[in-house]
Structures are given as C-alpha cells and as structure tokens.
Coordinates of C-alpha atoms and ligand atoms in Angstrom, one line a residue:
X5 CA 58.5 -50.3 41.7
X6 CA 61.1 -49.4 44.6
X7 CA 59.8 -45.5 46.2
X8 CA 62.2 -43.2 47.3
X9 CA 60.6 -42.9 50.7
X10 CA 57.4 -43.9 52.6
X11 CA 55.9 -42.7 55.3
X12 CA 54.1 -45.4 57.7
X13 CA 52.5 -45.4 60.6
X14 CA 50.6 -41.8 60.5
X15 CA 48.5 -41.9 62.9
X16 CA 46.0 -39.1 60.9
X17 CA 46.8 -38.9 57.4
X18 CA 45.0 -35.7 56.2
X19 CA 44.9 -36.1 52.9
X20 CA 42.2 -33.3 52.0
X21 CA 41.0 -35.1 49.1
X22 CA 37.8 -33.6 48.6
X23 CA 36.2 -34.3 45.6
X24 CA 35.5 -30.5 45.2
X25 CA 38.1 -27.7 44.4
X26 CA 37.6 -25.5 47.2
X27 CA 35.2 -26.2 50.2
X28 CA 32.3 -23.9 50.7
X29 CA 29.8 -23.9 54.4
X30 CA 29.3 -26.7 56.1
X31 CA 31.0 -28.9 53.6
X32 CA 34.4 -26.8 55.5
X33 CA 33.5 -28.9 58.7
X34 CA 34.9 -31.9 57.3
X35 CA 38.4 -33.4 56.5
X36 CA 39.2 -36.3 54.5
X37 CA 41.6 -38.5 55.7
X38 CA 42.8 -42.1 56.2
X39 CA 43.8 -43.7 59.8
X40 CA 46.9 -45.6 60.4
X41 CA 48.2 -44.0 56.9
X42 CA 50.6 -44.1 54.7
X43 CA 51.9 -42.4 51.5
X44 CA 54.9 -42.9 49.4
X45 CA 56.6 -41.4 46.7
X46 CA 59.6 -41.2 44.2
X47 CA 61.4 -39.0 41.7
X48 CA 59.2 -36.1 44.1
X49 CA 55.6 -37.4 42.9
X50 CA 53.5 -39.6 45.2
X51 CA 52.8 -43.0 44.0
X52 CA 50.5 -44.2 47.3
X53 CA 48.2 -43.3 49.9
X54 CA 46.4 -45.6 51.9
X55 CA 47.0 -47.5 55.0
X56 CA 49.8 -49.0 56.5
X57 CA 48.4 -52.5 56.2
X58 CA 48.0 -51.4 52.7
X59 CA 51.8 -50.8 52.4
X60 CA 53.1 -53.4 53.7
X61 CA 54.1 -55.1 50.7
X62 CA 56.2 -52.4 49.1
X63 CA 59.7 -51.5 48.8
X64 CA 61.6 -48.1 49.4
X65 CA 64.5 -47.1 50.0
X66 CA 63.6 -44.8 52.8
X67 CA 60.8 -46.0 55.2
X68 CA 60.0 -43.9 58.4
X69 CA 57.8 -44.7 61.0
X70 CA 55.8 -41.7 61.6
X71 CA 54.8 -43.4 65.2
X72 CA 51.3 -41.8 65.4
X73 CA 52.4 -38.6 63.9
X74 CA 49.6 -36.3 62.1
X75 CA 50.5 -36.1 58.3
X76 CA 49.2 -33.4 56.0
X77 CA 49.8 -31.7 52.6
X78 CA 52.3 -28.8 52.9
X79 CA 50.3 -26.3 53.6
X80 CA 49.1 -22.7 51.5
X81 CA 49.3 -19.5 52.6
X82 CA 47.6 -17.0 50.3
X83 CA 48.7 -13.5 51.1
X84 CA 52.5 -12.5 52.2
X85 CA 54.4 -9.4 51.6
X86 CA 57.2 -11.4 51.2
X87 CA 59.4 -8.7 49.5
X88 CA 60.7 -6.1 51.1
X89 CA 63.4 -3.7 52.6
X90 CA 64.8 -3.0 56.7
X91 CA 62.0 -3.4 59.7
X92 CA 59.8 -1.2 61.6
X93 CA 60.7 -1.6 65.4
X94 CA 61.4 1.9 65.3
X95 CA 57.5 2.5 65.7
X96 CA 57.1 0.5 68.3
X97 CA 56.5 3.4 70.6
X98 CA 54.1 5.2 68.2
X99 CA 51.8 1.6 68.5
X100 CA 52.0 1.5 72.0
X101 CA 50.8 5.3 72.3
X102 CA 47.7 4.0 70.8
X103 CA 49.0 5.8 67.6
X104 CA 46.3 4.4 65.0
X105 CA 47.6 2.5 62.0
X106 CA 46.4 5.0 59.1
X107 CA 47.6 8.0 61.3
X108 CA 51.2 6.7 60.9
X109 CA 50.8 6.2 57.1
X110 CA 49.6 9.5 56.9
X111 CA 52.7 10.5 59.0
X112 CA 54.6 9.5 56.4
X113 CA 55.6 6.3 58.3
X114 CA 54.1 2.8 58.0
X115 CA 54.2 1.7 54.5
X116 CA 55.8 5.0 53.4
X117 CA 58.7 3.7 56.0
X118 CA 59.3 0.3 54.5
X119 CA 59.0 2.1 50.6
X120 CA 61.9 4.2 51.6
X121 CA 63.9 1.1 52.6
X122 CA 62.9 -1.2 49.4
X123 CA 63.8 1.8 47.2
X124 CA 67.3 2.3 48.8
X125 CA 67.9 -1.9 49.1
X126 CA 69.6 -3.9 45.7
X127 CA 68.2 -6.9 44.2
X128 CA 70.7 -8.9 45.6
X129 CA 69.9 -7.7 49.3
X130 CA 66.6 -7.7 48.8
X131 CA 66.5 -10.9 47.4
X132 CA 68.8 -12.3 50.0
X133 CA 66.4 -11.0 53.1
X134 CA 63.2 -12.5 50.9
X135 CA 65.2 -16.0 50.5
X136 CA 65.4 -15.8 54.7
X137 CA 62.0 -15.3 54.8
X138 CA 60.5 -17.6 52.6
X139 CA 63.0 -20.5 54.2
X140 CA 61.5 -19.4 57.3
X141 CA 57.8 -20.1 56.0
X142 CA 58.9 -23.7 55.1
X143 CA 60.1 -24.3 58.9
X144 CA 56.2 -23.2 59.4
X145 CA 54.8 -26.1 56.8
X146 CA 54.2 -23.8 54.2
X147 CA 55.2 -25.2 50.7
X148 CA 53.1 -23.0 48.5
X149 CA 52.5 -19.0 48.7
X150 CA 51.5 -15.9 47.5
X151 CA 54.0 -13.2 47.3
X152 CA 53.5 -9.4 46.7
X153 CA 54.9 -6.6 45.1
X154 CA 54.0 -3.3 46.8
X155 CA 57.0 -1.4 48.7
X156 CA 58.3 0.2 45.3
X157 CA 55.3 2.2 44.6
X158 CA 57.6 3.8 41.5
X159 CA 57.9 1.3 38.2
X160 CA 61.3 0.8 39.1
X161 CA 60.9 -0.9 42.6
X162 CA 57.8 -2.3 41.7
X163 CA 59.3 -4.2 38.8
X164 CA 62.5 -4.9 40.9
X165 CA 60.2 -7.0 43.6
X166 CA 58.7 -9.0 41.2
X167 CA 61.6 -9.8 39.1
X168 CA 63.1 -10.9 42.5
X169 CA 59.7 -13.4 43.5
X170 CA 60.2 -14.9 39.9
X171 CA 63.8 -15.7 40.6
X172 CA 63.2 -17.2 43.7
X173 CA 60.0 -19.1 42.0
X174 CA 63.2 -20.7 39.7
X175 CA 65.6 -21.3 42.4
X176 CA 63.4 -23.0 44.9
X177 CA 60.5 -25.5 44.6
X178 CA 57.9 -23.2 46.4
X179 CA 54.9 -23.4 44.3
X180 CA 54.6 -19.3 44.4
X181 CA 52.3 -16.8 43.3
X182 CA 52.7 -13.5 42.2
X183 CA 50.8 -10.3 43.0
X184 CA 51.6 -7.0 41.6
X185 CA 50.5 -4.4 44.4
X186 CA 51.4 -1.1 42.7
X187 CA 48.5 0.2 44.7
X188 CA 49.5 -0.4 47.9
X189 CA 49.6 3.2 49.3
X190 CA 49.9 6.9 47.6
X191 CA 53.6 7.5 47.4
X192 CA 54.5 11.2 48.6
X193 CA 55.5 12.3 45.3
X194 CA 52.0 11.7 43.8
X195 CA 49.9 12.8 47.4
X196 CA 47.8 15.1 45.8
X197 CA 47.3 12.8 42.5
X198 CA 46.7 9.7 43.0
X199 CA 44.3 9.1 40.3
X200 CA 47.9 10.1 38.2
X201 CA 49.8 7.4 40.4
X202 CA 47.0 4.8 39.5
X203 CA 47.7 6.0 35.6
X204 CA 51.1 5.1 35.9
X205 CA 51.0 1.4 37.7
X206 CA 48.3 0.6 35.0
X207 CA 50.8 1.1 32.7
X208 CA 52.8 -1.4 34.0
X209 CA 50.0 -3.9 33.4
X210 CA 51.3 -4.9 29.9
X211 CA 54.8 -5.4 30.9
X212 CA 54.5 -7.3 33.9
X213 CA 52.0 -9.6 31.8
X214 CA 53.8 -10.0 28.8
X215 CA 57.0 -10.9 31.0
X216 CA 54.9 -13.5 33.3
X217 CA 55.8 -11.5 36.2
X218 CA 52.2 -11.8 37.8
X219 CA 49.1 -13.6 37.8
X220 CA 47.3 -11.1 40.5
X221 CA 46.7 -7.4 40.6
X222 CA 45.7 -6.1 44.5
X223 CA 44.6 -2.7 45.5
X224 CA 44.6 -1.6 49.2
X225 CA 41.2 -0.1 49.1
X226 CA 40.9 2.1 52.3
X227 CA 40.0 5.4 53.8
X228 CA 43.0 7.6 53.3
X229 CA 44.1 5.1 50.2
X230 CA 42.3 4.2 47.3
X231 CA 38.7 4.9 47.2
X232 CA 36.0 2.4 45.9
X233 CA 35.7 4.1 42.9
X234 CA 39.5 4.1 42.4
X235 CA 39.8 0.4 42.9
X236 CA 36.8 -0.2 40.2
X237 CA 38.4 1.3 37.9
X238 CA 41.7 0.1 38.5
X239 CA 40.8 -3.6 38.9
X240 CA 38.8 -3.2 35.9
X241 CA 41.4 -1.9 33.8
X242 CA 43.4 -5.3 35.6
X243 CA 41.2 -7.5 34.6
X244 CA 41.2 -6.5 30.9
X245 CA 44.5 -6.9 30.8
X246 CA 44.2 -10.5 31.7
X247 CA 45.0 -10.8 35.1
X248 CA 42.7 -12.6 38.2
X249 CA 42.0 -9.6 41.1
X250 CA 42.2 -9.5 44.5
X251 CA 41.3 -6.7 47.4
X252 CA 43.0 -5.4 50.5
X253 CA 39.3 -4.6 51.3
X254 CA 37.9 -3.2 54.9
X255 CA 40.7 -3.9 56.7
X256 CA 40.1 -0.8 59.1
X257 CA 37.1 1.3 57.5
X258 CA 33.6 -0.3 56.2
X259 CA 34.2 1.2 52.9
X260 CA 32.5 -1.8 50.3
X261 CA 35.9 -3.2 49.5
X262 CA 34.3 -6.5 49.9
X263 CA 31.0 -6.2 47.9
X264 CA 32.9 -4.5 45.2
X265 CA 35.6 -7.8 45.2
X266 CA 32.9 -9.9 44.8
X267 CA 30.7 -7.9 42.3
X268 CA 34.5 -7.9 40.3
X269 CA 34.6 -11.7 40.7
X270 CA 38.1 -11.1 42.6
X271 CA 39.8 -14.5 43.3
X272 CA 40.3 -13.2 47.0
X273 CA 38.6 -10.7 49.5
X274 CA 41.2 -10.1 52.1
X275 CA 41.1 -8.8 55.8
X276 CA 37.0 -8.3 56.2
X277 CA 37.6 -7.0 59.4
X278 CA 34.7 -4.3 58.7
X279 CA 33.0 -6.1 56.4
X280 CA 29.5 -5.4 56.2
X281 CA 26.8 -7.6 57.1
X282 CA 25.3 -7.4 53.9
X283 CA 29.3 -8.4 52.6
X284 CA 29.4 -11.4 55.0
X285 CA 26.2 -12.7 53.5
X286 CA 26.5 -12.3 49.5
X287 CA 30.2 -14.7 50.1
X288 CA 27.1 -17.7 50.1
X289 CA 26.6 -17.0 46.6
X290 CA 30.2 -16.4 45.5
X291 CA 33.4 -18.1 44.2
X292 CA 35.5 -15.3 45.5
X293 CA 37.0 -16.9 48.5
X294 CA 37.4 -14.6 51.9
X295 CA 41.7 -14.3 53.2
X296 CA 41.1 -13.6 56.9
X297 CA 44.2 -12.6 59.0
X298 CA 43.5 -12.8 62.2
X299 CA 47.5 -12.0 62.7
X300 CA 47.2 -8.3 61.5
X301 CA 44.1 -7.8 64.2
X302 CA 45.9 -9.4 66.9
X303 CA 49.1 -7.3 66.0
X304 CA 47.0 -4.0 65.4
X305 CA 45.3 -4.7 69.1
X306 CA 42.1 -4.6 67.8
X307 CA 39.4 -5.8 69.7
X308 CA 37.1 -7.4 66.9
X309 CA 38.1 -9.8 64.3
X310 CA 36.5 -10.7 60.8
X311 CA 33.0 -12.3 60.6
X312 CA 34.5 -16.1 59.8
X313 CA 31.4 -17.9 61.3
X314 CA 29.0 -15.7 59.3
X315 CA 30.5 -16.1 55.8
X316 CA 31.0 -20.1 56.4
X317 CA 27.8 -20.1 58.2
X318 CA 26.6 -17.9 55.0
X319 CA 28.3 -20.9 52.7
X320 CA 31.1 -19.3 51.7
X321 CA 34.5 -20.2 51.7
X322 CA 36.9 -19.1 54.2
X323 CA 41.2 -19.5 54.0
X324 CA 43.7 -18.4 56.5
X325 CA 46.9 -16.5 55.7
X326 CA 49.8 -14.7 57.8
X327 CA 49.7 -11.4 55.9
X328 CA 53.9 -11.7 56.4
X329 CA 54.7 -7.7 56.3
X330 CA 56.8 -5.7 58.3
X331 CA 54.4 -3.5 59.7
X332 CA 50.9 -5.1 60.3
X333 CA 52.1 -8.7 61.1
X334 CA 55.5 -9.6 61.1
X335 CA 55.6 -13.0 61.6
X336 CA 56.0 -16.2 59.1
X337 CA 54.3 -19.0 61.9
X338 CA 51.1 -19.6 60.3
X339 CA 50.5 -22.1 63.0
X340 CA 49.7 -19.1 65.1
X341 CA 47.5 -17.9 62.7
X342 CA 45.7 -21.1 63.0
X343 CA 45.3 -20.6 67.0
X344 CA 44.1 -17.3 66.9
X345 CA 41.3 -18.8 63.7
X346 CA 40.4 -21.9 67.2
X347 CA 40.4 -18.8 69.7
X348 CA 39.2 -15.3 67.7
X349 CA 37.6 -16.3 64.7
X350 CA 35.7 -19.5 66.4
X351 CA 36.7 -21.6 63.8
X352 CA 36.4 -25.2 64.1
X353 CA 39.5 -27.7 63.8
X354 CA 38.3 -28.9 60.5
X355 CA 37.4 -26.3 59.2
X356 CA 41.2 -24.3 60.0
X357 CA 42.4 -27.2 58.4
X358 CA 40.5 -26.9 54.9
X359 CA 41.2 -22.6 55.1
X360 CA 45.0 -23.2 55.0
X361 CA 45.3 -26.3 52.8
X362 CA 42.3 -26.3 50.2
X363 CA 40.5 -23.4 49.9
X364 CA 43.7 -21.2 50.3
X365 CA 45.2 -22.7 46.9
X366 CA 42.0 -21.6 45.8
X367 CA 42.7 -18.3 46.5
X368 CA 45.7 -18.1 44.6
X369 CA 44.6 -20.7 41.7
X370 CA 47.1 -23.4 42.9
X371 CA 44.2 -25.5 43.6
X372 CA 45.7 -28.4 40.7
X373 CA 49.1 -28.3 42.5
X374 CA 48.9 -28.0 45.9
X375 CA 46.4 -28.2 49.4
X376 CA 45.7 -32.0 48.8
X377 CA 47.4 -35.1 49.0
X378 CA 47.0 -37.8 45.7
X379 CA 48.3 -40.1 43.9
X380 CA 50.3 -38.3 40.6
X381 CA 50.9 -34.8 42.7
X382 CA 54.1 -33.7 43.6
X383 CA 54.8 -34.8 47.2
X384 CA 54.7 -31.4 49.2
X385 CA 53.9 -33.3 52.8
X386 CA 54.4 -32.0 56.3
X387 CA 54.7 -34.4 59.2
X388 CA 53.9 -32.8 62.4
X389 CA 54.9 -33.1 66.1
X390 CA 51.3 -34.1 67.2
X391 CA 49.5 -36.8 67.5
X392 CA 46.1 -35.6 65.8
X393 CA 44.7 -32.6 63.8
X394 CA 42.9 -30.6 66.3
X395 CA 46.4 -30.2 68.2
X396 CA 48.4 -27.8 66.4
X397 CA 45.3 -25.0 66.9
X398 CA 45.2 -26.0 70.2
X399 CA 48.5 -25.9 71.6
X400 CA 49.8 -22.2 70.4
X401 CA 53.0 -20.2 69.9
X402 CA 55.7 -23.1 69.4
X403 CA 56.8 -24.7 66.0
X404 CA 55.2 -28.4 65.6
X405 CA 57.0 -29.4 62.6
X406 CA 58.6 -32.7 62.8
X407 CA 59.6 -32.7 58.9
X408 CA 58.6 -30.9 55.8
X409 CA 59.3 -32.7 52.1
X410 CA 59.2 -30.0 49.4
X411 CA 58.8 -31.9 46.0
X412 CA 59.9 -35.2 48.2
X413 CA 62.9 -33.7 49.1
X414 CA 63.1 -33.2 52.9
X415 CA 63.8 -29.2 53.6
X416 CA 63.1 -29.0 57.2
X417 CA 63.0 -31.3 60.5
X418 CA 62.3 -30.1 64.0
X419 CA 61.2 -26.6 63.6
X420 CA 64.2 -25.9 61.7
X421 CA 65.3 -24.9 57.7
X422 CA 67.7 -27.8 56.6
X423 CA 70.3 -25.9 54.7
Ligands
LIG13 O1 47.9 -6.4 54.6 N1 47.2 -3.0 54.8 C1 47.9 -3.0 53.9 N2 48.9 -3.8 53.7 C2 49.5 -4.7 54.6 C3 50.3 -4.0 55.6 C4 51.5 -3.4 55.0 C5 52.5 -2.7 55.9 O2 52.0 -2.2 57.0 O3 53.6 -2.7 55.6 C6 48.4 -5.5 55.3 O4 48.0 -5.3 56.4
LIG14 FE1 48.3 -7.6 53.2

C-alpha cells in the first residue's frame, strides 16, 4: 500500500501511547515514544509508527525528512473562550492601577464589557473573528479544543455562540468541543436575581441538547458570581439533563468550587488557583481531571499559581489550557502556557507534555480521538522546530512549529496558518 506521506527521521517521536486513558501521579512523569521515528499515513488516518529503519521499505508519495525534528500528536487544549465580540485594551489602565479583576466586573466592565460587544456583533462577524482565532490556535499546534459559550448571557446570544462553534465544528477538521456557559457572570438586567437568571439558562438545557449544540455545561463559581450553592444546583439540574460538568472554580476566592466539582464528578476543575489544601488532596482519588492556566495568573499579575505539584504529587491528573478570552488571557500560544507550567507551576517536561496532549482530551472526552499517536487514528501530528521534547518549555515566547497536519492534511508550516 502507497501512503500519502511519511515522516522519517524524527529524531523524538512522542507518540503518547499510554496504555491508560488519561495519566494520573507519577505515571505523568513519563512519555512514550520511539527514537529515530517515523509515522505514515493516507486518506488522513495513520497506517505506521515505528522507526525509520522500520520504514524503510515502504512507499509514499510524500516522504519528508524530519532531520532530528521532535514529532508529536497535535496537541489539546481544554478550555478557550473562543467565541466572542471586540477586545478589552481599553482597560488596560484600570489593570495597571492595580484595579482588581472582580472590582471591574462589578464596575460593569470585564465580562459585562465583552457581553455588550457579542450582543451587538452578527453571526457572520462573530463567526469570522472566531474562524481567526481558532486558525491562529492551529499555528500554535493545537488540533483539538474546547470552545465556550458565555458572552451572550441572554438566550439569544447564548444560542447564537454555540450555533456559531457547531458551524465551525462542520467547516473545519478541529476536533471541538462545546461548552454552554450561560453562567458566566450575572448580566445587569437580572443583578438583583440571579437565582431568576440561573432559571432561565436552565431552560435552555433541553434545547441546546436536543439540537447537539453542547456536550459541557460550566458555571463561573466565584465571590460576587455564583455561589456554591448556586452552582450545585445548577450543575445538578445539568447533569440531569444529560450533560458532563465542568467548574470555573477558585479562580480568585477559596470558595469550594473544587471540592464541589469533584463531589459532582465534573469532567474538569478549572483554574485552582485558591484551591484548598484539602481540594489539592481529594484530586488522588478522583477522575475529574484539574485545567490549570497558568496564562490567566500571569496575565492577572498574581503572585501565586495553582497547586500542580500537590495534585500530581496527590495522584491526580493535571492538563494545561490557554483560557483564550479577551479579558483574563488573551493569547492563543499554548506553547507559552507550557513555559510558564516549566517555570511557575514546576512542572516537569514530561509531565507538561502528557497535561496538553493526554490528559487534556480527557478533560473534554476526546480521549478516543485525539492526544495520542496510533495506528487507525486520524493523523492530527505536529512537527516541531526543536530537536527534543524538553525544548519547547524551555525556550519561551516564539512559535516552534515547523508543520502541523490536521487530518493529514498540512494547515500550517513555520509558525504560520496555510490558507
Ligand atoms: O476563565 N473567569 C471567568 N472567565 C474567564 C475570563 C473571562 C473574561 O474575563 O472575559 C476566565 O478567566
Ligand atoms: Fe475560562
């Protein structure tokens, strides 16, 4: 059988074939992978992986010489805001005065800002800016994401975002996932009911199931947000409705978001900034895996960063993601997210590598599709600009993409979005 193209000569072929779903402790200081690799595919499913003395006897119509090059699975990244309207440099100044996150939400600004500007936006600009976006995560290496909902905060808008993540679900081959984040923030018209507000996104539940417009239902559980209690019994009204749950929990404020994601059996506990001790610990006996974002720390200027070594050195599992939003951390380079895991979180190489391949398709059940390289899987591969896996945490704030092949198809080379 003649491939369609095979890569040869990769000098670390990371092909993160554990033979567990998600990787949990110590078993996250460990990557699998095959020296002087190669892996081929055609029709956009891979057909081999082994080494290049393996390959030497077969045909392709493509072969390129990766010349030492690291090669890895496209990578995941489990929580983006990928949908949403205009910017927010206009606060620039308000940050810089020290103005605290949650006071500019309660100003009216923050979230609040960016709802305003997704209300006012159409589909088809909204969907255009998106499109820009998510090509902009593929230049990163990222071929599979999450993507919420969240800056309509009326049915309307709310609907309107996710209608636009499923189109772009059919028009490109991102493997994505969708999260419906009605309760992202109390929206001014409902500020003195937001048990009312909560009423009316749960009624939304129904419809945005029996359409397939989400999987995931989030809450941002935090002071001046939703309350513990509020997220119980929102997530719990979720999760009869037959979706998996995730948390914006203790992002800013110890408030128990994390205990209560875990006593929900949430998919994800995200951010864990505050996270208690007692939180950090009970991950060890949990399959809800923790979504640190070490991006929205950095880009808040806060001084401490989630407890990563405790939950992995707890046994739990641990995944990276950029957060993508326009107000806590606008950026899609995921490989800075990965330097700031080597320098804040005190992560080690491997285990970076297994929090945004593996265990983040965990995260967002894409753990059959994507985060691993084998035989019969579609051929989502990243070949990087470096010649082994601990390089790309070390060496920070550039692009090290040499190529990425979405479904085998080659959508960007040097840094840069092929059109
Ligand atoms: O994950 N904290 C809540 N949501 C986002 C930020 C959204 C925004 O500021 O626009 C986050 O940090
Ligand atoms: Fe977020």
């Amino acid at each position: 059988m003649q491939l369609d193209t095979l890569l040869i000569n990769c000098g670390e072929l990371l092909t993160m074939d554990h033979e567990t779903t998600v990787v949990k402790g110590e078993q996250m200081n460990t990557v699998p992978l095959i020296k002087d690799g190669a892996i081929g595919w055609k029709d956009g499913i891979i057909t081999f992986i082994g080494t290049s003395e393996q390959a030497k006897d077969l045909t392709s119509k493509k072969v390129i010489d990766c010349q030492g090059m690291l090669v890895t699975p496209g990578l995941v990244d489990p929580h983006t805001h990928l949908v949403f309207g205009g910017s927010r440099e206009h606060e620039i100044a308000l940050k810089q005065q020290g103005v605290p996150y949650l006071e500019i939400l309660k100003q009216g600004g923050g979230i609040h800002s960016t709802v305003r500007a997704t209300r006012n936006a159409s589909f088809e600009e909204l969907y255009e800016k998106a499109h820009f976006h998510l090509k902009r995560l593929l230049s990163y290496g990222i071929t599979t994401l999450e993507a919420k909902s969240g800056y309509g905060l009326d049915k309307e808008t709310e609907l309107k975002q996710l209608h636009i993540v499923k189109e772009l679900a059919k028009n490109t081959d991102m493997n994505i996932a969708s999260t419906f984040l009605g309760a992202h923030a109390i929206p001014n018209e409902f500020k003195d009911y937001p048990n009312d507000f909560l009423q009316d996104m749960a009624g939304l539940f129904q419809e945005i199931k029996e359409q397939g417009l989400a999987e995931f239902v989030d809450i941002f559980c935090e002071e001046g947000v939703f309350t513990i209690e509020q997220s119980k019994t929102f997530l719990t009204l979720a999760k009869e409705a037959g979706f998996a749950v995730k948390i914006h929990a203790d992002e800013i404020v110890s408030l128990g978001g994390t205990e209560l994601a875990i006593e929900l059996g949430a998919a994800s506990a995200d951010h864990l900034i505050a996270a208690s001790d007692k939180a950090v610990e009970m991950f060890g006996s949990s399959e809800t895996v923790a979504v640190l974002l070490p991006g929205t720390t950095f880009y808040l200027n806060k001084d401490s960063y989630a407890q990563a070594r405790g939950i992995i050195d707890a046994g739990g599992s641990v995944a990276l993601a950029t957060d993508f939003n326009p107000g806590s951390s606008p950026t899609e380079n995921i490989q800075f997210i990965m330097n700031l895991a080597m320098l804040k979180l005190k992560m080690t190489c491997e285990e970076i590598w297994n929090a945004v391949t593996v265990n983040a398709a965990k995260a967002i059940h894409k753990e059959d599709i994507a985060g691993k390289l084998t035989v019969g899987r579609r051929a989502d591969v990243v070949v990087w600009n470096a010649p082994n896996y601990h390089y790309v945490p070390y060496h920070y704030g550039v692009n090290h993409i040499q190529s990425v092949y979405l479904n085998g198809r080659e959508v960007a080379k040097g840094g840069a979005y092929l059109d």
